[in-house]
Coordinates of C-alpha atoms in Angstrom, one line a residue:
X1 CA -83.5 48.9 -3.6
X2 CA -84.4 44.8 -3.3
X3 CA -85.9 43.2 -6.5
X4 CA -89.4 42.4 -6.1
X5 CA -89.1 39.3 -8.0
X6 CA -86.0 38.6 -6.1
X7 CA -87.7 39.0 -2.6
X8 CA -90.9 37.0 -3.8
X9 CA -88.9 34.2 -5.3
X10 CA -86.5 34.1 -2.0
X11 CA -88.5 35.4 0.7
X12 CA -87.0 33.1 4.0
X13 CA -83.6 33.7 2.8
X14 CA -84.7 37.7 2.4
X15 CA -85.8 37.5 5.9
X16 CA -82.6 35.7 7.3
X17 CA -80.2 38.1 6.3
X18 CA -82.9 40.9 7.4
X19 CA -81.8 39.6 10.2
X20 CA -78.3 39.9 10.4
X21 CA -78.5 43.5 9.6
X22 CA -80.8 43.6 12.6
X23 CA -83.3 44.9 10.6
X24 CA -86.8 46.0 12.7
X25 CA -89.6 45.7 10.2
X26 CA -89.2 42.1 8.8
X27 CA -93.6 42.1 8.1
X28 CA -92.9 44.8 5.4
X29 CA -91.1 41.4 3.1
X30 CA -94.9 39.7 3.5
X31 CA -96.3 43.3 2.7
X32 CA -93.9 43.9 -0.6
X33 CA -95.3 40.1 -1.8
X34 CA -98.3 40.7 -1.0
X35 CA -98.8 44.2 -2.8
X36 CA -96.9 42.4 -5.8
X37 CA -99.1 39.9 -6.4
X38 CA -102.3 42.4 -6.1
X39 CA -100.4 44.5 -8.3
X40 CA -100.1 41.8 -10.7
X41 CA -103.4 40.5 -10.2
X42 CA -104.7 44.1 -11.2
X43 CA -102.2 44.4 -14.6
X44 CA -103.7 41.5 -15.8
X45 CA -106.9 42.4 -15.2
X46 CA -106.5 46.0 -17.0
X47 CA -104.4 44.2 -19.7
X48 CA -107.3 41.4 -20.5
X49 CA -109.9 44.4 -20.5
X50 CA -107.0 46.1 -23.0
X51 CA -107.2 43.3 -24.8
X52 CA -111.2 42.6 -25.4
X53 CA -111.7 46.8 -26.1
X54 CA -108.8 46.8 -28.6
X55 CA -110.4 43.2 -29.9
X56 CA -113.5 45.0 -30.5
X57 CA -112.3 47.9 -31.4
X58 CA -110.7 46.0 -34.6
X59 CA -114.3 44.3 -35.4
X60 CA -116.0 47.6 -35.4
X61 CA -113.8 48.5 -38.0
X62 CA -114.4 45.2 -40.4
X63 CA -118.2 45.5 -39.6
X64 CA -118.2 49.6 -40.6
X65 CA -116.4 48.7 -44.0
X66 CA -119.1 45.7 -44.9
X67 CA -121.4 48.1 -44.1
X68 CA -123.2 46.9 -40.8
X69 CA -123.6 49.5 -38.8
X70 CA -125.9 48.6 -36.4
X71 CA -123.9 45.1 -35.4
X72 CA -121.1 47.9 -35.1
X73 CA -122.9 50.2 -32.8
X74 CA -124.2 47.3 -30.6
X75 CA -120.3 46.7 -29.8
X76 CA -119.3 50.3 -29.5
X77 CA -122.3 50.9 -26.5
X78 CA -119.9 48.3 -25.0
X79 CA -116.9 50.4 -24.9
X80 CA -117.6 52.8 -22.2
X81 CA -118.6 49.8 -19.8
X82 CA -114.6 49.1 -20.9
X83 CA -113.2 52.5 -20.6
X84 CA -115.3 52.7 -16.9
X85 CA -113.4 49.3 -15.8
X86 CA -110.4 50.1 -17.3
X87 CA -110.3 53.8 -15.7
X88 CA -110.8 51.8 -12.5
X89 CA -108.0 49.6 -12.5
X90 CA -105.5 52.0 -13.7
X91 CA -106.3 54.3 -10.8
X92 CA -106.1 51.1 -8.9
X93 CA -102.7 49.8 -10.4
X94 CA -101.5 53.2 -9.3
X95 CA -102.4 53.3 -5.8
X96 CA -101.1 49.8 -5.3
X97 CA -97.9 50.2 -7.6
X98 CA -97.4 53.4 -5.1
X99 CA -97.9 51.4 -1.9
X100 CA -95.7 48.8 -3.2
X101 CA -92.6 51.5 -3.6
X102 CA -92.9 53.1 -0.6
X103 CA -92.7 49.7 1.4
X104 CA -90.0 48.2 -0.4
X105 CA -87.6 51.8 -0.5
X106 CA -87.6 51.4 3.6
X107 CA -85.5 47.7 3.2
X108 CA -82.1 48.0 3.2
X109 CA -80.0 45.9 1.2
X110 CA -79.5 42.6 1.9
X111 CA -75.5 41.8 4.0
X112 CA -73.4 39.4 1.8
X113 CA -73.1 35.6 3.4
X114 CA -69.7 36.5 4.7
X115 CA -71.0 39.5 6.7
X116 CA -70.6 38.5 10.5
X117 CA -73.9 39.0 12.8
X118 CA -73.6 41.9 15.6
X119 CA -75.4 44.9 16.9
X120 CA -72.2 47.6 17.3
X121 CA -68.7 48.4 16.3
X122 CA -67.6 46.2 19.1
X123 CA -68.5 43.3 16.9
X124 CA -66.9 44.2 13.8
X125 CA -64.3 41.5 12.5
X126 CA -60.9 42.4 12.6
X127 CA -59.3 41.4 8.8
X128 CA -55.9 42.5 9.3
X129 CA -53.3 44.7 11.6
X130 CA -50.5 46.8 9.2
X131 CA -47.5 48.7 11.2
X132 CA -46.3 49.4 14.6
X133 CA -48.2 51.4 16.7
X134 CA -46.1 54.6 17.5
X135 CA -44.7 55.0 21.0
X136 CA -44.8 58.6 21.8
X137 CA -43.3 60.7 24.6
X138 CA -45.1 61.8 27.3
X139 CA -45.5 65.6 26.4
X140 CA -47.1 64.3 23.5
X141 CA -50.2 66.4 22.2
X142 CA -53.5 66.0 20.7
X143 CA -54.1 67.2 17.3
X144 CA -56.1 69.9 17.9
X145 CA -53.3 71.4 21.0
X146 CA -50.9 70.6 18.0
X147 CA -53.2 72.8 15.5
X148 CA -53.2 75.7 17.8
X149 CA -49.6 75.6 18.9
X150 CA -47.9 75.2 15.4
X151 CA -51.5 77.9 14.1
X152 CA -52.5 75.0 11.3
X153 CA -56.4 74.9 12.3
X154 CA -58.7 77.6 14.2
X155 CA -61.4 76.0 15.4
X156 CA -62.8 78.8 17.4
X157 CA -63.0 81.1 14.2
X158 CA -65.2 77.9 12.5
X159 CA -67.7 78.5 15.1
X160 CA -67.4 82.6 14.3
X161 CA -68.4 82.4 11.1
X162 CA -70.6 79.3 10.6
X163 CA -70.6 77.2 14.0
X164 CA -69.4 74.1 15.3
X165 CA -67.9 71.8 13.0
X166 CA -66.7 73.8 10.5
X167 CA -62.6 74.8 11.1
X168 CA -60.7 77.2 9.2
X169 CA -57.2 76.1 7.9
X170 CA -54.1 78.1 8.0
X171 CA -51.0 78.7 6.6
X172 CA -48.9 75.0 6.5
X173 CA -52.6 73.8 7.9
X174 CA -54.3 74.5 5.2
X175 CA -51.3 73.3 2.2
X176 CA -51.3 70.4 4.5
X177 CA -55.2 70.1 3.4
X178 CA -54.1 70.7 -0.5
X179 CA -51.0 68.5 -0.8
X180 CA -53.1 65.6 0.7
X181 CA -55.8 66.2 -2.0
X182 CA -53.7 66.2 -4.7
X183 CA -51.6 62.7 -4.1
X184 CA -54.6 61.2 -3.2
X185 CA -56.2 62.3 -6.4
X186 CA -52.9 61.6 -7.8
X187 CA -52.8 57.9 -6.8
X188 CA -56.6 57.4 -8.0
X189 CA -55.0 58.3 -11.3
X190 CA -52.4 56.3 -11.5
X191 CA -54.9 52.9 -10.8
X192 CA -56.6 54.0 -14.0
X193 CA -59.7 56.2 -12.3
X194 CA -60.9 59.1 -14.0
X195 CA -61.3 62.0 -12.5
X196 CA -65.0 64.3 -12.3
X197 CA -65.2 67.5 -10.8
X198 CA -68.7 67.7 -9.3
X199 CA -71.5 69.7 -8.2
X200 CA -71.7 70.2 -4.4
X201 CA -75.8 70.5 -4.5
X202 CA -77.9 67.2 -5.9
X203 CA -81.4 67.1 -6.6
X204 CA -83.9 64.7 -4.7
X205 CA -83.5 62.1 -7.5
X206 CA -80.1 61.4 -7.1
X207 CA -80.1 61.3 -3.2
X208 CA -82.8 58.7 -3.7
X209 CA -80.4 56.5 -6.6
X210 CA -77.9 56.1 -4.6
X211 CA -80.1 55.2 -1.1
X212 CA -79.2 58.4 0.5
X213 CA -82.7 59.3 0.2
X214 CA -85.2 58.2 2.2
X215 CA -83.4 56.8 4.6
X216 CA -80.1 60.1 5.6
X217 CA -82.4 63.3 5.6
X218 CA -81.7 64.1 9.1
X219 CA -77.8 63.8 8.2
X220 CA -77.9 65.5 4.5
X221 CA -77.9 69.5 4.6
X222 CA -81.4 70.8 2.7
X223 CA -82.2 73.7 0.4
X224 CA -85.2 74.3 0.8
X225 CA -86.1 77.1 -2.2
X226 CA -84.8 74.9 -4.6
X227 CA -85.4 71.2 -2.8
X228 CA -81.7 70.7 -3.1
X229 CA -79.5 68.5 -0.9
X230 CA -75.5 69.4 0.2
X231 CA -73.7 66.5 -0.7
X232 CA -73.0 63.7 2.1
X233 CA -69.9 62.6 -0.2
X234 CA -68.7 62.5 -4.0
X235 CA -70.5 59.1 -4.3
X236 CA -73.5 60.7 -4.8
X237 CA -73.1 62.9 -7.6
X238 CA -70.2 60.5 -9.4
X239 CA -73.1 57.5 -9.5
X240 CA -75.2 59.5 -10.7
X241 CA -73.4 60.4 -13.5
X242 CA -74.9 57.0 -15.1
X243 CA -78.6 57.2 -13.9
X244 CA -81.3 55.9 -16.3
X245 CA -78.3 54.7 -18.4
X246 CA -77.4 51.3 -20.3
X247 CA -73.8 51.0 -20.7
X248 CA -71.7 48.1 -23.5
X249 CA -70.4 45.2 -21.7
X250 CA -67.1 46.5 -22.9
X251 CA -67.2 49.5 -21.5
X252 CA -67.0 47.9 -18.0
X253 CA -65.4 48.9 -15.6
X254 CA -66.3 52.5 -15.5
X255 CA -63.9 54.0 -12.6
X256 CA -64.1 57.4 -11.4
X257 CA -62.8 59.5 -8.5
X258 CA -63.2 63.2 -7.6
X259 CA -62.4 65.0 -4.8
X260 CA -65.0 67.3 -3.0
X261 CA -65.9 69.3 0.5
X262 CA -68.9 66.6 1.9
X263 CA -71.1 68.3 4.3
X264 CA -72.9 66.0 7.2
X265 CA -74.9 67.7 10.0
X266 CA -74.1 64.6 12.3
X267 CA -76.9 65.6 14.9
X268 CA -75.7 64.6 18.8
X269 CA -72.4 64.5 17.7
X270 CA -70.7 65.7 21.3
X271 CA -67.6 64.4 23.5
X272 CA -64.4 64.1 23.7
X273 CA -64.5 61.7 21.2
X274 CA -65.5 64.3 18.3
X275 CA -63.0 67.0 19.8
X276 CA -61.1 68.4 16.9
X277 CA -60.7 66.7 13.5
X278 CA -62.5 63.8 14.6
X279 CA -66.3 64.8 13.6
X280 CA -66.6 68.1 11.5
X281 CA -69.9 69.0 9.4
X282 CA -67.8 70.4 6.6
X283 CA -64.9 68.2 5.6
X284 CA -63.0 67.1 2.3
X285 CA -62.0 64.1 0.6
X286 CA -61.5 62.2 -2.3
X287 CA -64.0 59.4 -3.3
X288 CA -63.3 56.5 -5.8
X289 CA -66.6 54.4 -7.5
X290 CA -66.8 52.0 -9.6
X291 CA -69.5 50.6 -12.0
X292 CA -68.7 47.0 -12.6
X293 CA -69.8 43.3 -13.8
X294 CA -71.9 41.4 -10.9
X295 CA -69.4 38.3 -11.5
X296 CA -66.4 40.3 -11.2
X297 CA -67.8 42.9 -8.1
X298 CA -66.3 41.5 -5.0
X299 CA -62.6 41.3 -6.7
X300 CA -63.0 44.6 -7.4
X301 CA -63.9 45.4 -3.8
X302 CA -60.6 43.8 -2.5
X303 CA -59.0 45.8 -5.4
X304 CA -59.9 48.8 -3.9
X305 CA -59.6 47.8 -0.4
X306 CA -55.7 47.1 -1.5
X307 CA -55.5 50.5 -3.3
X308 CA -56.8 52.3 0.4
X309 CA -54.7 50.4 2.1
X310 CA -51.4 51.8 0.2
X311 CA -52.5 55.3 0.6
X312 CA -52.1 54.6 4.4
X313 CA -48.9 52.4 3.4
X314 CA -47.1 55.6 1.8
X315 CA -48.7 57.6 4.4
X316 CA -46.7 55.5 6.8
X317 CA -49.5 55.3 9.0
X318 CA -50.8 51.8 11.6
X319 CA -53.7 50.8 10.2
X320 CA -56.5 48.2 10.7
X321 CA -58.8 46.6 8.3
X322 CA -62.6 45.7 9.9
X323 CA -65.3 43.9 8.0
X324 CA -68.4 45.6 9.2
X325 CA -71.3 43.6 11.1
X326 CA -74.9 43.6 10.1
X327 CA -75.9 45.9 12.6
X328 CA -73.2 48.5 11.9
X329 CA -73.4 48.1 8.1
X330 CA -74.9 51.0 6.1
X331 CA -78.6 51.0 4.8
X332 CA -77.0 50.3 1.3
X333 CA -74.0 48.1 1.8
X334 CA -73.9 44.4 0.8
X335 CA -70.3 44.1 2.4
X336 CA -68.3 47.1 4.1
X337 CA -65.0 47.4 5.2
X338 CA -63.8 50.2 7.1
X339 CA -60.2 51.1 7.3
X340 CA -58.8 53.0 10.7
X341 CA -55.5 54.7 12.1
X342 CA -54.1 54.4 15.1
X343 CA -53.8 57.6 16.9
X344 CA -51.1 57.3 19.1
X345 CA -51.8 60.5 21.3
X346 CA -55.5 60.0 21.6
X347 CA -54.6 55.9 22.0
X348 CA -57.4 54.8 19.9
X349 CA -58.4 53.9 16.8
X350 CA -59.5 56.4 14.2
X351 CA -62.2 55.4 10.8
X352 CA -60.9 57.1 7.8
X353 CA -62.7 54.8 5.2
X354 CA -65.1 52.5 4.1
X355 CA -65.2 50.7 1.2
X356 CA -68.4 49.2 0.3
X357 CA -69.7 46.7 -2.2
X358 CA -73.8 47.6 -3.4
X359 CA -74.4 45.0 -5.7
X360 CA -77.6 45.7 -7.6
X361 CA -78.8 48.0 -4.9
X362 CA -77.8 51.3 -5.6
X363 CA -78.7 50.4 -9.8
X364 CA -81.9 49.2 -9.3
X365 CA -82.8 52.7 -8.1
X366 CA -80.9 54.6 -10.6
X367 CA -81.7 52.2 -13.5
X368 CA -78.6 51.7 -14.7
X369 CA -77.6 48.6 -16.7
X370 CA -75.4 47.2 -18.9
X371 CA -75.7 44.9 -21.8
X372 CA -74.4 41.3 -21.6
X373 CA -72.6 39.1 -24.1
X374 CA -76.1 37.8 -24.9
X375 CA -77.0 41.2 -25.6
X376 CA -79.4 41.4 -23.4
X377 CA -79.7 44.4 -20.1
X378 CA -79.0 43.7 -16.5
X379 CA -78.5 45.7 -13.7
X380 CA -74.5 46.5 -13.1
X381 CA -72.8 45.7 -9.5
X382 CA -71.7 49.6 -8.0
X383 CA -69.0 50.1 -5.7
X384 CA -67.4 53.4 -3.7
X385 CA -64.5 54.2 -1.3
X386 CA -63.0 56.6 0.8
X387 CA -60.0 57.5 -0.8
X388 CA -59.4 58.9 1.5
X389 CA -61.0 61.3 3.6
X390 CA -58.7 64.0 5.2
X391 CA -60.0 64.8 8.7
X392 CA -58.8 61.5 10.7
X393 CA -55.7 61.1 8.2
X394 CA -54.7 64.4 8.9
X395 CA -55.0 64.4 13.1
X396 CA -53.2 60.9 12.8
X397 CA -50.1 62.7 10.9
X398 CA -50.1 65.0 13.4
X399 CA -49.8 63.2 16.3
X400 CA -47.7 60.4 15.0
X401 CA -45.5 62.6 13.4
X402 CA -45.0 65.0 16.6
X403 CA -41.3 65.2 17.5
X404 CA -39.4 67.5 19.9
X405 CA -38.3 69.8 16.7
X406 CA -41.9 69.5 15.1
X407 CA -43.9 67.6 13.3
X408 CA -42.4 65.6 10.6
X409 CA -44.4 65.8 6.6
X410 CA -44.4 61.9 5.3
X411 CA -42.2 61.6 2.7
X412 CA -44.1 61.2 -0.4
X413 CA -46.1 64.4 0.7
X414 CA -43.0 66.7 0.4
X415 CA -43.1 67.3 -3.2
X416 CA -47.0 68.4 -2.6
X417 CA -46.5 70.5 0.6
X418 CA -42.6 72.0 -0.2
X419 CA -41.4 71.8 3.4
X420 CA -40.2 68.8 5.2
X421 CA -41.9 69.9 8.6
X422 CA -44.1 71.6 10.5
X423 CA -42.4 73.8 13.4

C-alpha cells in the first residue's frame, strides 16, 4: 500500500497519477490526510498524558521515600482522571488508526511517470515487434481442433470431473505440459534464480502483502473451513517468503522462481475468445520475483523483460512487447509490461506474461525491508514475472507449428519432450 507520509507530503501529484490509472475514488487521498493528522493529533495527545502520569508517577516515588505521604496521595487521586483520559484516547487512536487502513488499502499504487494515460488494452503502447508472423495454410486449425485431432487435451472430460476451465492433458499433451515446465524452470536457473517449491493454499495475510487481498476476492478460489485462499500465481507465496523480514544490503537481490498450478475463477469469462487454452481456471506456470534495491528496481525490470523475451526467442515464437496504460494496469503495478504471441490460426494476439515493477507497494504491506549502507531500514523495491505461463504458449506452438505431417516440437524442447513431433 501508499505511504501515508508519502501521500500527505505529495498529495496533488498523488492525485495526478490517480488519475492516470483512472482511479474512481480520488476524495479517499483528502480522507487518508485527514484521518492522519487526527490520528496524530490523538498520539500526541495520549503520549503528553503518558508523559505527565509517568512524570508523576516518578514524584510519588521521591515523596513516599522522604516520607510525605499525604503530598503523595494528593498526586496519586490524580491518576485515575489520567488512566480515564488515557483509556479514552487509546480506544480513540484505535478507531481512527482502523479507519485510516481501511481507506488507504482501497488505493492502488501509484503508475510510474512513463506509464501512458488510457482506459483499455486498445491503448496500451506498443515497445517492440520480434519475428515474422507465420503464414499458414488454409486447412490450418485451431488449437483446441488440433488437441482433439492429434488427443493432446480433453476438454470435455475437464468439464466431467470439475467443470469448465479445467482440461485434462494426455499422452504427448500432457509431456508437452512437463517439458515446457522444466526448461522454463531450467532457464530461470541458469539467470541465477533460485528455485521454491510452494504451497498451493495461502492464508489471508499473505493475499493481503502482496495486494491480492482486498482488492481479487471475486477472482481468488476460497476455503472457507480454514479461511484459506487457492493461489492466483506463485508470486504470492514466493513474496511471502520474506514478510515481516529485514534483509543485509548485501544480500540484495534475492531472486527466486518456482513453478506452480495457479487457479483463477475468472467470473464472465465466455466467447470465442476464451475457447480452448485461452482462459482456463486451473492452469500452470512458472513465476520469477525478485526483491531488490529501489535505485537499481527498474534495470531489473528490463532485466527480466529481456530474460521473458528469450524464452519466446528459443521458443521461436512472434512476439510483442506492450507497456500497459493506467487504466489497464493492475491494482499493484507501478509499471507493467505484457508480453503476447501471435497466433497465427486464431490471427490475433495472445498475453502470456506480464512483468511488473511494485516499488514499495507490495513491502509496505508485507513489511519487508532491507538495511542500507547507513545501516539504517527501508522498505525494498519487489518485482514478479510470468515466466512463463503455459496455456497461450502452448496453443501458439500448436498452431504455428502445424504442418501437413504434424506439428513440429521447437527445438530446444526436444531433449525435454523426446520426440521431434506431434502426429
Amino acid at each position: 500500500m501508499l505511504q501515508v507520509s508519502y501521500i500527505r507530503e505529495n498529495r496533488d501529484y498523488v492525485l495526478e497519477r490517480l488519475a492516470v490509472k483512472n482511479f474512481k475514488q480520488p476524495e479517499l487521498v483528502d480522507e487518508v490526510i485527514r484521518l492522519d493528522e487526527q490520528r496524530r493529533q490523538t498520539q500526541n495527545a495520549l503520549d503528553n498524558i503518558s508523559a505527565q502520569a509517568n512524570a508523576a508517577a516518578k514524584q510519588i516515588g521521591e515523596l513516599m521515600r522522604t516520607g510525605k505521604k499525604e503530598e503523595a496521595d494528593t498526586i496519586k487521586a490524580n491518576s485515575n482522571t489520567w488512566k480515564e483520559e488515557t483509556k479514552k484516547l487509546s480506544e480513540q487512536l484505535s478507531g481512527i488508526e482502523a479507519e485510516l487502513q481501511q481507506k488507504i488499502v482501497v488505493l492502488p499504487n501509484l503508475p510510474h511517470i512513463s506509464v501512458p494515460k488510457g482506459l483499455t488494452p486498445e491503448e496500451n503502447e506498443v515497445v517492440l515487434e520480434h519475428g515474422a508472423k507465420p503464414e499458414l495454410g488454409a486447412n490450418a486449425l485451431p488449437h483446441w481442433e488440433l488437441a482433439a485431432k492429434y488427443n493432446l487435451i480433453d476438454f470435455e472430460l475437464g468439464v466431467k470431473i470439475t467443470g469448465a476451465g479445467f482440461p485434462v492433458y494426455k499422452g504427448k499433451g500432457a509431456k508437452l505440459q512437463r517439458a515446457l515446465i522444466a526448461f522454463f524452470l531450467d532457464e530461470a536457473e541458469k539467470e541465477g534464480y533460485d528455485e521454491r517449491m510452494l504451497p498451493l493454499l495461502v492464508n489471508e495475510a499473505s493475499g493481503f502483502g502482496t495486494g491480492q487481498l482486498p482488492d481479487k476476492e471475486g477472482q481468488m478460489y476460497y476455503v472457507g473451513v480454514d479461511n484459506l485462499y487457492l493461489i492466483p500465481t506463485a508470486e504470492v507465496p514466493i513474496t511471502n517468503l520474506y514478510r515481516d523480514v529485514i534483509l543485509k544490503a548485501d544480500e540484495l537481490p534475492v531472486k527466486n522462481c518456482g513453478y506452480t498450478p495457479c487457479f483463477r475463477r475468472e467470473a464472465g469469462s465466455y466467447g470465442a475468445h476464451v475457447r480452448g487454452l485461452n482462459r482456463l481456471h486451473q492452469f500452470d506456470k512458472v513465476e520469477i520475483v525478485q526483491v531488490v534495491n529501489p535505485e537499481t528496481s527498474y534495470d531489473v525490470l528490463e532485466q527480466m523483460s529481456l530474460h521473458v523475451q528469450s524464452l519466446l526467442q528459443k521458443l521461436d515464437l512472434p512476439y510483442r512487447v506492450l507497456r500497459l496504460c493506467g487504466g489497464d494496469m493492475g491494482f499493484t503495478s507501478a509499471l507493467t509490461y505484457d508480453m503476447e504471441t501471435y497466433s497465427a490460426a486464431q490471427g490475433r494476439w495472445l498475453e502470456v506474461s506480464s512483468v511488473s515493477n511494485f516499488e514499495t507497494y507490495q513491502s509496505n504491506r508485507l513489511k519487508l525491508r532491507f538495511r542500507n549502507a547507513e545501516g539504517k531500514t527501508q522498505l525494498a523495491h519487489t518485482l514478479n514475472g510470468s515466466a512463463l505461463a503455459l496455456p497461450r504458449i502452448v496453443a501458439t506452438l500448436l498452431e504455428n507449428n502445424q504442418t501437413e505431417k504434424g506439428i513440429k516440437i521447437p527445438e530446444v524442447l526436444v531433449p525435454y519432450t523426446k520426440f521431434e513431433w506431434i502426429d
